[in-house]
Coordinates of C-alpha atoms in Angstrom, one line a residue:
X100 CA 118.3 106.3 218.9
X101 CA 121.7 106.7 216.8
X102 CA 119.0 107.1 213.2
X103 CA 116.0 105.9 212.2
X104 CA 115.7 105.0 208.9
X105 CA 112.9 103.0 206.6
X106 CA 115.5 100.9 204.8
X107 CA 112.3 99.7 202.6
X108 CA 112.5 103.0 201.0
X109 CA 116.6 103.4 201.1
X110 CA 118.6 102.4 198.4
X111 CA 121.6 102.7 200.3
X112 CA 123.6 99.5 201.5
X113 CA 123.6 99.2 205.4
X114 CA 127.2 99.9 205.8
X115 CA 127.2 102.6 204.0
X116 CA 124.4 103.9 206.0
X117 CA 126.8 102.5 209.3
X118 CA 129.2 105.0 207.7
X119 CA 127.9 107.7 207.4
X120 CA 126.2 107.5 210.6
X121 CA 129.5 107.6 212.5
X122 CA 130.6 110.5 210.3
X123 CA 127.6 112.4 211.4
X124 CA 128.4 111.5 215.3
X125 CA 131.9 112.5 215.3
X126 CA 130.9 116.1 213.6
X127 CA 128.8 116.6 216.1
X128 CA 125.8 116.8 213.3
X129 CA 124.2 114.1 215.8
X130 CA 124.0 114.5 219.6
X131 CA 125.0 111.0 220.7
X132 CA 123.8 110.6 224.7
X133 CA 124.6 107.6 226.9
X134 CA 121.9 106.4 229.3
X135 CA 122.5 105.6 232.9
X136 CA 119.5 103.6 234.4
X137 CA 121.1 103.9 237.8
X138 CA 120.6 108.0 238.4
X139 CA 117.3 109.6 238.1
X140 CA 115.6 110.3 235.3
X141 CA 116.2 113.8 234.6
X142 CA 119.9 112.6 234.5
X143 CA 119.6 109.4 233.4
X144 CA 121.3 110.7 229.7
X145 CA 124.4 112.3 229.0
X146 CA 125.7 113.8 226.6
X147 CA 128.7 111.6 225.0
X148 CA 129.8 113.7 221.8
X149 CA 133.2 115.0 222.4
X150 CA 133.1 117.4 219.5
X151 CA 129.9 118.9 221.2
X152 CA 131.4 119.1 224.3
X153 CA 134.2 120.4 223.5
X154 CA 132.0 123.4 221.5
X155 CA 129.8 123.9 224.2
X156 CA 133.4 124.0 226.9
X157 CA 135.1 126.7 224.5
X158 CA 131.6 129.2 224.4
X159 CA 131.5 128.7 228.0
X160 CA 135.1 130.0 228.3
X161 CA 134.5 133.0 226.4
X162 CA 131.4 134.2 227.7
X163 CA 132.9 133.9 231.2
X164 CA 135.8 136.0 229.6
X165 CA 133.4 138.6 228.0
X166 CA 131.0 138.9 231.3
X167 CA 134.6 139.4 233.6
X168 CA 135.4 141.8 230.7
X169 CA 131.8 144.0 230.2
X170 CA 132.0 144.3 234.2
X171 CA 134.5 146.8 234.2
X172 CA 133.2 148.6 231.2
X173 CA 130.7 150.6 230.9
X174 CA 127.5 148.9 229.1
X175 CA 127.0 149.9 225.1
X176 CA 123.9 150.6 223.0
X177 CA 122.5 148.0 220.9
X178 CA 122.7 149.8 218.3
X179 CA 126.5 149.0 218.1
X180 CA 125.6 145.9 217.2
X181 CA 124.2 147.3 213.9
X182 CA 125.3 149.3 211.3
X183 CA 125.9 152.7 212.9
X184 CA 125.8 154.1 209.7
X185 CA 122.3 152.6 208.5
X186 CA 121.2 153.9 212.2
X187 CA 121.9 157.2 211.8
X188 CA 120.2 157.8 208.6
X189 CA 116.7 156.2 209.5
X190 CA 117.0 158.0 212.3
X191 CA 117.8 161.2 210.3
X192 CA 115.0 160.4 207.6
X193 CA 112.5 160.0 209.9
X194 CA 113.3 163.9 212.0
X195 CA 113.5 165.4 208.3
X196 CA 109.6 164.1 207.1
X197 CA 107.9 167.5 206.2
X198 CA 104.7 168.4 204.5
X199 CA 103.4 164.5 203.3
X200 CA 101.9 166.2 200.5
X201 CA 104.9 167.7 198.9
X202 CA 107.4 165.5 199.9
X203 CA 109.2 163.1 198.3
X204 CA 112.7 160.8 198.3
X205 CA 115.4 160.1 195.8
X206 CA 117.2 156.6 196.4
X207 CA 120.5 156.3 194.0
X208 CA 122.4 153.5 193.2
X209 CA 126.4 154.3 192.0
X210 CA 129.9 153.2 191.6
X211 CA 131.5 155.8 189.6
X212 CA 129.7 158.6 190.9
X213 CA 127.9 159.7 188.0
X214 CA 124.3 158.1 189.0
X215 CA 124.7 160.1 192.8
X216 CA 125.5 163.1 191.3
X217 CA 122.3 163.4 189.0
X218 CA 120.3 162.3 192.2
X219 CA 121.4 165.3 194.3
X220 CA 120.8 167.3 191.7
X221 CA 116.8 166.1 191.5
X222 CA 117.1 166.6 195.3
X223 CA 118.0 169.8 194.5
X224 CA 115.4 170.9 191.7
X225 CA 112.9 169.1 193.9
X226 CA 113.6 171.9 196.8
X227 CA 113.3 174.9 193.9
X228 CA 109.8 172.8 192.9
X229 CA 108.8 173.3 196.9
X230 CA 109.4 169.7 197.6
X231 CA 110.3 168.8 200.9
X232 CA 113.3 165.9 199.9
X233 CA 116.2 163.8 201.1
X234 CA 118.8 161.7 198.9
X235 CA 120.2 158.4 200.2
X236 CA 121.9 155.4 198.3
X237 CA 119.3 152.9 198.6
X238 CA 121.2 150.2 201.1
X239 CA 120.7 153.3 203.6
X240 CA 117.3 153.1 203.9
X241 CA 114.6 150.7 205.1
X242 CA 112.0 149.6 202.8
X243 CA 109.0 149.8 205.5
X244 CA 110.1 153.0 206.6
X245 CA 110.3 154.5 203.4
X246 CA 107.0 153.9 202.3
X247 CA 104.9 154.5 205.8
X248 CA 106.7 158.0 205.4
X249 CA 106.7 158.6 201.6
X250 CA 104.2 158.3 198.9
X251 CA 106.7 159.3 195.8
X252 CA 110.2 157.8 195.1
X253 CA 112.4 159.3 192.3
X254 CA 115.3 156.3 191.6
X255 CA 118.0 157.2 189.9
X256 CA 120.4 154.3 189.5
X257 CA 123.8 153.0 187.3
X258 CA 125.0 149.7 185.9
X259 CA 127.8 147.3 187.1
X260 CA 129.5 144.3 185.9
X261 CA 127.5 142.3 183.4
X262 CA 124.0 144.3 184.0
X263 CA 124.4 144.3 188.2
X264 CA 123.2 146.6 190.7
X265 CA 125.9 148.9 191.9
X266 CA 127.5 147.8 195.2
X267 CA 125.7 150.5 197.3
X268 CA 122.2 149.0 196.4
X269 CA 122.8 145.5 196.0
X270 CA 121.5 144.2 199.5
X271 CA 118.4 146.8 199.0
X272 CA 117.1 145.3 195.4
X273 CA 117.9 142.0 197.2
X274 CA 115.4 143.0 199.9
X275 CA 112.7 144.4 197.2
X276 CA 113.0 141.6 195.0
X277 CA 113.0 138.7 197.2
X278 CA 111.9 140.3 201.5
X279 CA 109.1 142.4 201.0
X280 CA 105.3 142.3 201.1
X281 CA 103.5 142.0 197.1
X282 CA 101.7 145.4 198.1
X283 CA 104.7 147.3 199.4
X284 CA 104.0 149.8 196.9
X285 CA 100.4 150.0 196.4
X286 CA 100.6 153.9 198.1
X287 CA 103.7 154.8 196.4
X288 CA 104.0 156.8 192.8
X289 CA 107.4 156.5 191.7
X290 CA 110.2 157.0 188.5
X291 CA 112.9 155.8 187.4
X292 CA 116.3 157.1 185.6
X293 CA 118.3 154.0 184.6
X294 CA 121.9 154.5 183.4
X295 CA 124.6 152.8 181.3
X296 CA 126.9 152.5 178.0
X297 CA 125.1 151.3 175.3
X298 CA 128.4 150.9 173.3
X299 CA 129.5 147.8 176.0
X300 CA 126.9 145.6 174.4
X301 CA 127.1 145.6 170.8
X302 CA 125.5 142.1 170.1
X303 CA 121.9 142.2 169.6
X304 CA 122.0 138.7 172.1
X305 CA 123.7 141.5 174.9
X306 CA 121.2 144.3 174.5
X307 CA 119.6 142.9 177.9
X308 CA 122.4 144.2 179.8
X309 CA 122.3 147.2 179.1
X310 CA 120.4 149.6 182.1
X311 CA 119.4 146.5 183.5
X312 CA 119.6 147.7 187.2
X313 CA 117.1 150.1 185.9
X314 CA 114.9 148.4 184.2
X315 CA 114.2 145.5 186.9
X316 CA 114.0 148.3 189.3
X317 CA 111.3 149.9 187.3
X318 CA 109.4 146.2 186.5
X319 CA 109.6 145.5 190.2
X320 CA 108.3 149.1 192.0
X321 CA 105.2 148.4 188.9
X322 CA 104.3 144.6 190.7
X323 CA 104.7 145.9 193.8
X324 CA 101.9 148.0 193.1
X325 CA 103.9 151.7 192.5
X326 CA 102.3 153.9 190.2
X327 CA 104.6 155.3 187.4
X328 CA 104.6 159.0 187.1
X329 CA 106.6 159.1 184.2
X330 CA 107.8 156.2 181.7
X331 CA 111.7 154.5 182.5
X332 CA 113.9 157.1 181.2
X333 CA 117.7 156.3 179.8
X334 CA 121.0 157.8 180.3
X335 CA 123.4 156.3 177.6
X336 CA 127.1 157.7 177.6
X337 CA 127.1 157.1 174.2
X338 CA 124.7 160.1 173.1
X339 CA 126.1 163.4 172.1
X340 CA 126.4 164.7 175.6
X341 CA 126.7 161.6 177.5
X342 CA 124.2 160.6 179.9
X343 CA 122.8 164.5 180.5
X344 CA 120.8 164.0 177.0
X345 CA 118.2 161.6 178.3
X346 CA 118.4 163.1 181.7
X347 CA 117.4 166.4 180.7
X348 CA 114.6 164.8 178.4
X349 CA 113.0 162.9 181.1
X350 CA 113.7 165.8 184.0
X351 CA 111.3 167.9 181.9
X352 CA 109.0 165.1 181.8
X353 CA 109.1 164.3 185.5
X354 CA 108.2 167.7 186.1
X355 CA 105.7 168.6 183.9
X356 CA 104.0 165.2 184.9
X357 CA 103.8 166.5 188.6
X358 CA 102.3 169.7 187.5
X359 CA 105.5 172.2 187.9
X360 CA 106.9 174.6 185.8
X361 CA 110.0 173.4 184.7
X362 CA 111.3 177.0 183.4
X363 CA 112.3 177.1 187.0
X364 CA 115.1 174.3 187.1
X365 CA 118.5 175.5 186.4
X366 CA 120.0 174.9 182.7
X367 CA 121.4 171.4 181.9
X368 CA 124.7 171.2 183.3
X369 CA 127.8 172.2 181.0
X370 CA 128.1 169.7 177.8
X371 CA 130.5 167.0 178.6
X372 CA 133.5 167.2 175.6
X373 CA 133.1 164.3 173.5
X374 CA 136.4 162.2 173.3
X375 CA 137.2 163.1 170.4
X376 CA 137.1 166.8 170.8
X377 CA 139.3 165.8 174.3
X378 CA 141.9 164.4 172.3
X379 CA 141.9 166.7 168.9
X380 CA 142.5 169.6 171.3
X381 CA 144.8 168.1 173.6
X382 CA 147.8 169.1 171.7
X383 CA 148.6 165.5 171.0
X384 CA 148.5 164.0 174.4
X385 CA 149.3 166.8 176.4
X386 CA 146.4 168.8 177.6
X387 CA 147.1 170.5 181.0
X388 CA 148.4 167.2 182.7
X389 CA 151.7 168.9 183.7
X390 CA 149.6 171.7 185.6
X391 CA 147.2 169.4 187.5
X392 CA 150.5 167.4 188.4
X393 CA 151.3 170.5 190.2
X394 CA 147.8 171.3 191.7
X395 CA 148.3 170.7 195.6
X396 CA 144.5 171.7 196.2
X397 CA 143.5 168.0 194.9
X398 CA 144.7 164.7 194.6
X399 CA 142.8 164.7 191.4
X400 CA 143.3 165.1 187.7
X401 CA 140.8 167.1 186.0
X402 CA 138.0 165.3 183.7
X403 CA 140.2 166.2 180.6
X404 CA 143.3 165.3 182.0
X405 CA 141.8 161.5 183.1
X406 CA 140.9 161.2 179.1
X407 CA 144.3 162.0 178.5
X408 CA 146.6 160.2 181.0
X409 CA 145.0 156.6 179.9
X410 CA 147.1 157.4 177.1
X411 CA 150.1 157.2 179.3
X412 CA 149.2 153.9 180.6
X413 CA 147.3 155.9 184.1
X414 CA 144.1 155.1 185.7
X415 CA 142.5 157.5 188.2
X416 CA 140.3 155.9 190.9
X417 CA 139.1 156.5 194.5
X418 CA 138.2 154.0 197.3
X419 CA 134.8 152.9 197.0
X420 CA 134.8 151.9 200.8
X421 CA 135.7 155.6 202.3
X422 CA 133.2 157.6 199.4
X423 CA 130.7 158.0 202.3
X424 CA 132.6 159.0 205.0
X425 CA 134.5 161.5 203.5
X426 CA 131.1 162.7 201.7
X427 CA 129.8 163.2 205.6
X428 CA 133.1 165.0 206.4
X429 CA 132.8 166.8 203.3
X430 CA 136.2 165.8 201.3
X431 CA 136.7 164.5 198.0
X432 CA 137.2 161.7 197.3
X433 CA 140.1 159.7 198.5
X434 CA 141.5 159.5 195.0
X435 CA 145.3 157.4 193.5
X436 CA 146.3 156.0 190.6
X437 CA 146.9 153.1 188.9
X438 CA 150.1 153.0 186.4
X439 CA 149.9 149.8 184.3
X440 CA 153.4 149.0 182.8
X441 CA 153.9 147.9 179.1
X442 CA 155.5 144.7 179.2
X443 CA 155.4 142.9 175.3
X444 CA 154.8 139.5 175.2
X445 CA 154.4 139.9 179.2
X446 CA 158.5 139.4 179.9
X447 CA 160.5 141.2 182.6
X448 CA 164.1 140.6 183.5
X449 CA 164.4 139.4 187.4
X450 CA 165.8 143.0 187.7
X451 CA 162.7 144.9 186.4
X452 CA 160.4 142.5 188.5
X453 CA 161.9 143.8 191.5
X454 CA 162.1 147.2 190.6
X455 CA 157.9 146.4 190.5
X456 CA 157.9 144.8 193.8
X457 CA 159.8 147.4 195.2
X458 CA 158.3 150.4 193.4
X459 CA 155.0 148.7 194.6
X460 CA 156.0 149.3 198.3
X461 CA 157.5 152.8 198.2
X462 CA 155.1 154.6 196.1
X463 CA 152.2 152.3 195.6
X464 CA 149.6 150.1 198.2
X465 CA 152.0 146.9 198.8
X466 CA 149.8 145.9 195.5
X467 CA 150.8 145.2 191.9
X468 CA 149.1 142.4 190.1
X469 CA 149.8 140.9 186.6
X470 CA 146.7 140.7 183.5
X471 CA 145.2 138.4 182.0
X472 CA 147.0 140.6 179.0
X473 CA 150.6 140.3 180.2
X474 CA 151.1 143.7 181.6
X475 CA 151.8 144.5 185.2
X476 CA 149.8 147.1 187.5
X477 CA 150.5 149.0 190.5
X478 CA 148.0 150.4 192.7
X479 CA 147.4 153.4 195.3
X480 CA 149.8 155.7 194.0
X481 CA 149.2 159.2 194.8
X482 CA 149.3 162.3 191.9
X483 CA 152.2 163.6 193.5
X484 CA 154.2 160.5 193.3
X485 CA 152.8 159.7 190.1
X486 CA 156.1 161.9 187.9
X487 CA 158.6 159.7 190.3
X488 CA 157.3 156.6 189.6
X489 CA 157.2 156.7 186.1
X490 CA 160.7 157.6 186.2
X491 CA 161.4 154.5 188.1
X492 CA 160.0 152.5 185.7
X493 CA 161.9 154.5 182.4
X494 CA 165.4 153.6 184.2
X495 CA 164.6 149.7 184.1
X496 CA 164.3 150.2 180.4
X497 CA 160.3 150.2 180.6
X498 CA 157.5 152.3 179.8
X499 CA 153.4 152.6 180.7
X500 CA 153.1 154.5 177.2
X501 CA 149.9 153.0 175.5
X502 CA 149.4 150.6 178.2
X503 CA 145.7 152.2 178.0
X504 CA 143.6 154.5 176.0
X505 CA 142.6 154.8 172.7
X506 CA 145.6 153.0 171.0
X507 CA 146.8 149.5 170.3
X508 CA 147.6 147.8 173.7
X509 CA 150.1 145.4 174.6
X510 CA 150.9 142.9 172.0
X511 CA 150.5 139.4 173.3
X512 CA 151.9 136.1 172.8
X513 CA 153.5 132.8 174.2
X514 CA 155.4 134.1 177.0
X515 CA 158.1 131.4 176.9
X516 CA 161.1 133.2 174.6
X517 CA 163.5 130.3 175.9
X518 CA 160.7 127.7 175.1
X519 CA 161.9 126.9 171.6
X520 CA 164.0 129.5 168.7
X521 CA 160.2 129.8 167.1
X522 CA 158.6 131.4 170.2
X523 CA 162.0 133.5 170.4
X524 CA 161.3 135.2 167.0
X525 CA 158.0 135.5 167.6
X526 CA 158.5 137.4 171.2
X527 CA 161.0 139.5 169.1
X528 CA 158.0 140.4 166.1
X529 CA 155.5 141.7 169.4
X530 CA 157.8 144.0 170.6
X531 CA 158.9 145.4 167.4
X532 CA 155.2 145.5 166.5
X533 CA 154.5 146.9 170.1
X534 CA 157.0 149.4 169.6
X535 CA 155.7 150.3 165.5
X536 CA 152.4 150.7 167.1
X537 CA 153.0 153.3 170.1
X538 CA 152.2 156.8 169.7
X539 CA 154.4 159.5 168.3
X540 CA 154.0 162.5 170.3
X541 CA 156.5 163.7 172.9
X542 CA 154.1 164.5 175.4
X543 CA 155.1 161.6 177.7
X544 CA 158.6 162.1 177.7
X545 CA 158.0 165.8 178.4
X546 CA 155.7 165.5 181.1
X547 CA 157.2 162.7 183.1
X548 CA 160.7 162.3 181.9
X549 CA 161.4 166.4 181.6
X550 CA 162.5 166.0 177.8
X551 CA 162.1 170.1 176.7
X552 CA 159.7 170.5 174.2
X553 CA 160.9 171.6 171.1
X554 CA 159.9 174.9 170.0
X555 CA 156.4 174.6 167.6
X556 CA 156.1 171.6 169.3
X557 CA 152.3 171.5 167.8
X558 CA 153.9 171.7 164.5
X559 CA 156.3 169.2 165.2
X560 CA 154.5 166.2 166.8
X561 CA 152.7 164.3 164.5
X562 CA 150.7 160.9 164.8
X563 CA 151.4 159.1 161.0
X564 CA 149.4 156.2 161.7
X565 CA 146.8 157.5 164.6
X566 CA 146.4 161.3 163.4
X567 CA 145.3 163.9 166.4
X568 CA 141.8 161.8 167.7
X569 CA 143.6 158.4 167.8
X570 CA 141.3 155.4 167.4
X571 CA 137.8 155.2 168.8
X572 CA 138.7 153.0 170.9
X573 CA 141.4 150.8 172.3
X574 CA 142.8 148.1 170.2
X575 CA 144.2 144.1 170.9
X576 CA 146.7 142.0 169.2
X577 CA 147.4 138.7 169.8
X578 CA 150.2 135.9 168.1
X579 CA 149.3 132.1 168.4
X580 CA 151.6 129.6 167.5
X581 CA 149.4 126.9 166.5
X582 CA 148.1 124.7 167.4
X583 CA 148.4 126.5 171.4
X584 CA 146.1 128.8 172.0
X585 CA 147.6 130.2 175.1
X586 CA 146.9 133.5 174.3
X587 CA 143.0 133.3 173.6
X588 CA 142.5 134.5 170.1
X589 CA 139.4 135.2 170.2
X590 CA 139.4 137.5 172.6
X591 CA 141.4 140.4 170.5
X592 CA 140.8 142.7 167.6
X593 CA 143.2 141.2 165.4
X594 CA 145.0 137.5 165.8
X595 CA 148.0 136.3 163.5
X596 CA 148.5 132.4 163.5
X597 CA 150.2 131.9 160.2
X598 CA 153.1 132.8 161.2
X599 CA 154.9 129.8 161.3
X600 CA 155.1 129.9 157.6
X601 CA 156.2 133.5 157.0
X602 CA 159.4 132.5 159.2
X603 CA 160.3 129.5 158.0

């Protein structure tokens, strides 16, 4: 029987359905078997699909392969075929449950780092409030196991992306919102401390990303039957001191709510300098930038110094994919750089796009990538090739100054100089505004270029246009010829389109 189909209730034509029938044959999405009347009946069909033969003939080939292969090896664990990692600690949560009664887990969700640091630090207060606990992110654990060992869960968790889980919880909230029984949590007393930047979502329409991780964490552990301990609390990076304000609000809480005496937890940690008191003090860009360069102890900048060296157009980042392992071995993080390379109006010459490529190679990952605001990137360079690269770039006549930070950023428009005399002098207005826009001070060209300061250099520098804090923020300009809108205009501070007249 090729298909069987009730062509009273099919709409389809009868060649088509002759089609696609064949279709479905020749992929192998339909067994086709011949029958033989001659030969008995258990053999009487066989199999006539080429496509399945020919799949079945190649699986055959390898497992012959792999069972010549696993005879001369020794045999492996089954748990190989898992994640070791995910293994390890069950296996490790399980050996550590102490005292039911007074025991209790902290499951963490984070990509910058932030959100795990605050939830070894309630691990830790948990042990001075004679808590047996553990800290794990949550993709390390098992939901079942959790709660037939655990009848309190403190979460502590960040946001990502437009209101996502961080990537180190994603495929755990998956399991809890979607995997798991409607009662999971009907034993379970639980809180929550949700994290985020209220100042990303300034439109009253965008206020629902804003600790979302958090707050459908703290929705979901309520349906599945957990019992709050303490209301949601909120760590925004926009209060005074950052995130620590609402954590040490709803610490207190916590505790107090489970009956301890919170006059035992250590003080709040140190008050985080607001960016503005960073930059005020920094001696106009310079802070101690040229020191940590020389720091051979770390392959990080301090916190300071990361404010600071935006300003010079320089990210610091680690890999995300080696934060656990070298947590276990006990290292920091394995931290680079990204340098991102002021380019106005997003043109190079063919000889400063191969100094990229080539820079890219030498100091960098093998990785440089161009933005959707027509500046160029390199990746994976290391602090102490950080001063040589820079220099690199200098000599082809270009600069990272004011690629990032708190400043105007690169000024954008048609990147097509040759394209017509009009988008010629309208290249040549964004780099002279570019250029009337970037900061004053000398700090870059003393830390990376080794210009001397000049004596009272804190006297000298001066910012006419920025003063010593800068802008609050960063700052976009675009230039539209219309009618092209190549550039996106309304995706910028401040868009000039009029042009056309002031030139001619």
């Amino acid at each position: 029987v090729l298909e069987n189909e009730d062509h009273k209730l099919s709409n389809n034509p009868s060649l088509y359905t002759l089609t696609e029938t064949k279709k479905a044959i020749d992929k192998g999405l339909w067994p086709l078997y011949r029958y033989n009347p001659r030969k008995q009946s258990s053999a009487a069909f066989e199999l006539d699909s080429s496509k399945i033969k020919n799949d079945i003939e190649n699986f055959l080939k390898r497992e012959n392969q792999l069972t010549l292969m696993s005879d001369n090896k020794p045999n492996f664990s089954s748990v190989l075929s898992g994640n070791l990692t995910s293994e390890i600690n069950n296996k490790h949560l399980l050996t550590k449950m102490q005292a039911p009664d007074r025991s209790l887990i902290v499951l963490y969700g984070s990509d910058g780092g932030n959100a795990e640091e605050i939830a070894k630090r309630l691990a830790s207060d948990a042990n001075l409030m004679k808590f047996s606990s553990r800290c794990f992110t949550m993709n390390d654990i098992s939901w079942e196991q959790v709660v037939d060992e655990e009848t309190m869960i403190l979460f502590v968790v960040s946001t990502a992306g437009q209101g996502e889980f961080p990537s180190n919880c994603k495929d755990a909230w998956k399991a809890l919102e979607n995997d798991v029984p409607s009662t999971l949590f009907q034993q379970v007393k639980y809180a929550v401390f949700a994290m985020g930047d209220s100042h990303y979502w300034p439109n009253p329409e965008e206020k629902v990303f804003y600790c979302k991780p958090g707050r459908d964490l703290d929705l979901r552990a309520a349906e599945l039957g957990g019992e709050r301990i303490v209301d949601l609390g909120f760590g925004d990076d926009q209060d005074e001191d950052g995130f620590e304000s609402g954590y040490e609000i709803w610490r207190n809480l916590l505790w107090n709510a489970l009956g301890c005496d919170v006059s035992l937890l250590p003080g709040a940690k140190p008050k985080v300098q607001p960016d503005d008191d960073i930059k005020s003090q920094s001696n106009f860009l310079r802070g101690t930038i040229a020191e940590g360069l020389q720091d051979r102890s770390t392959l990080a900048l301090s916190y300071e110094n990361t404010k600071l060296t935006k300003f010079h157009g320089i990210y610091q980042q680690d890999d995300r994919d080696l934060r656990e392992q070298r947590r276990q071995q006990n290292l920091e993080k394995a931290f680079s750089f990204m340098v991102r390379i002021r380019a106005p109006a997003g043109v190079m010459t063919p000889v400063q796009w191969q100094m990229v490529d080539k820079l890219s190679s030498s100091h960098g990952n093998d990785t440089f990538k161009l933005t959707t605001r027509q500046a160029v990137q390199l990746h994976g360079i290391l602090k102490f090739n950080l001063k040589e690269s820079i220099q690199i770039i200098n000599r082809e006549l270009m600069d990272t100054l004011a690629a990032c930070g708190d400043v105007n950023r690169n000024v954008m428009c048609n990147p097509n100089p040759s394209q017509s005399h009009i988008f010629k002098e309208i290249h040549e207005i964004s780099a002279k505004l570019s250029e009337y826009l970037t900061p004053r001070t000398s700090a870059y060209h003393e830390i990376w270029l080794d210009k001397k300061q000049v004596a009272g250099a804190e006297i000298g520098d001066i910012e006419p246009l920025y003063g010593p804090t800068y802008l609050p923020r960063k700052f976009k300009i675009a230039i539209a010829v219309p009618p092209h809108n190549d550039v996106d205009v309304l995706a910028h501070c401040l868009n000039l389109l009029q042009l056309l007249k002031m030139i001619n």
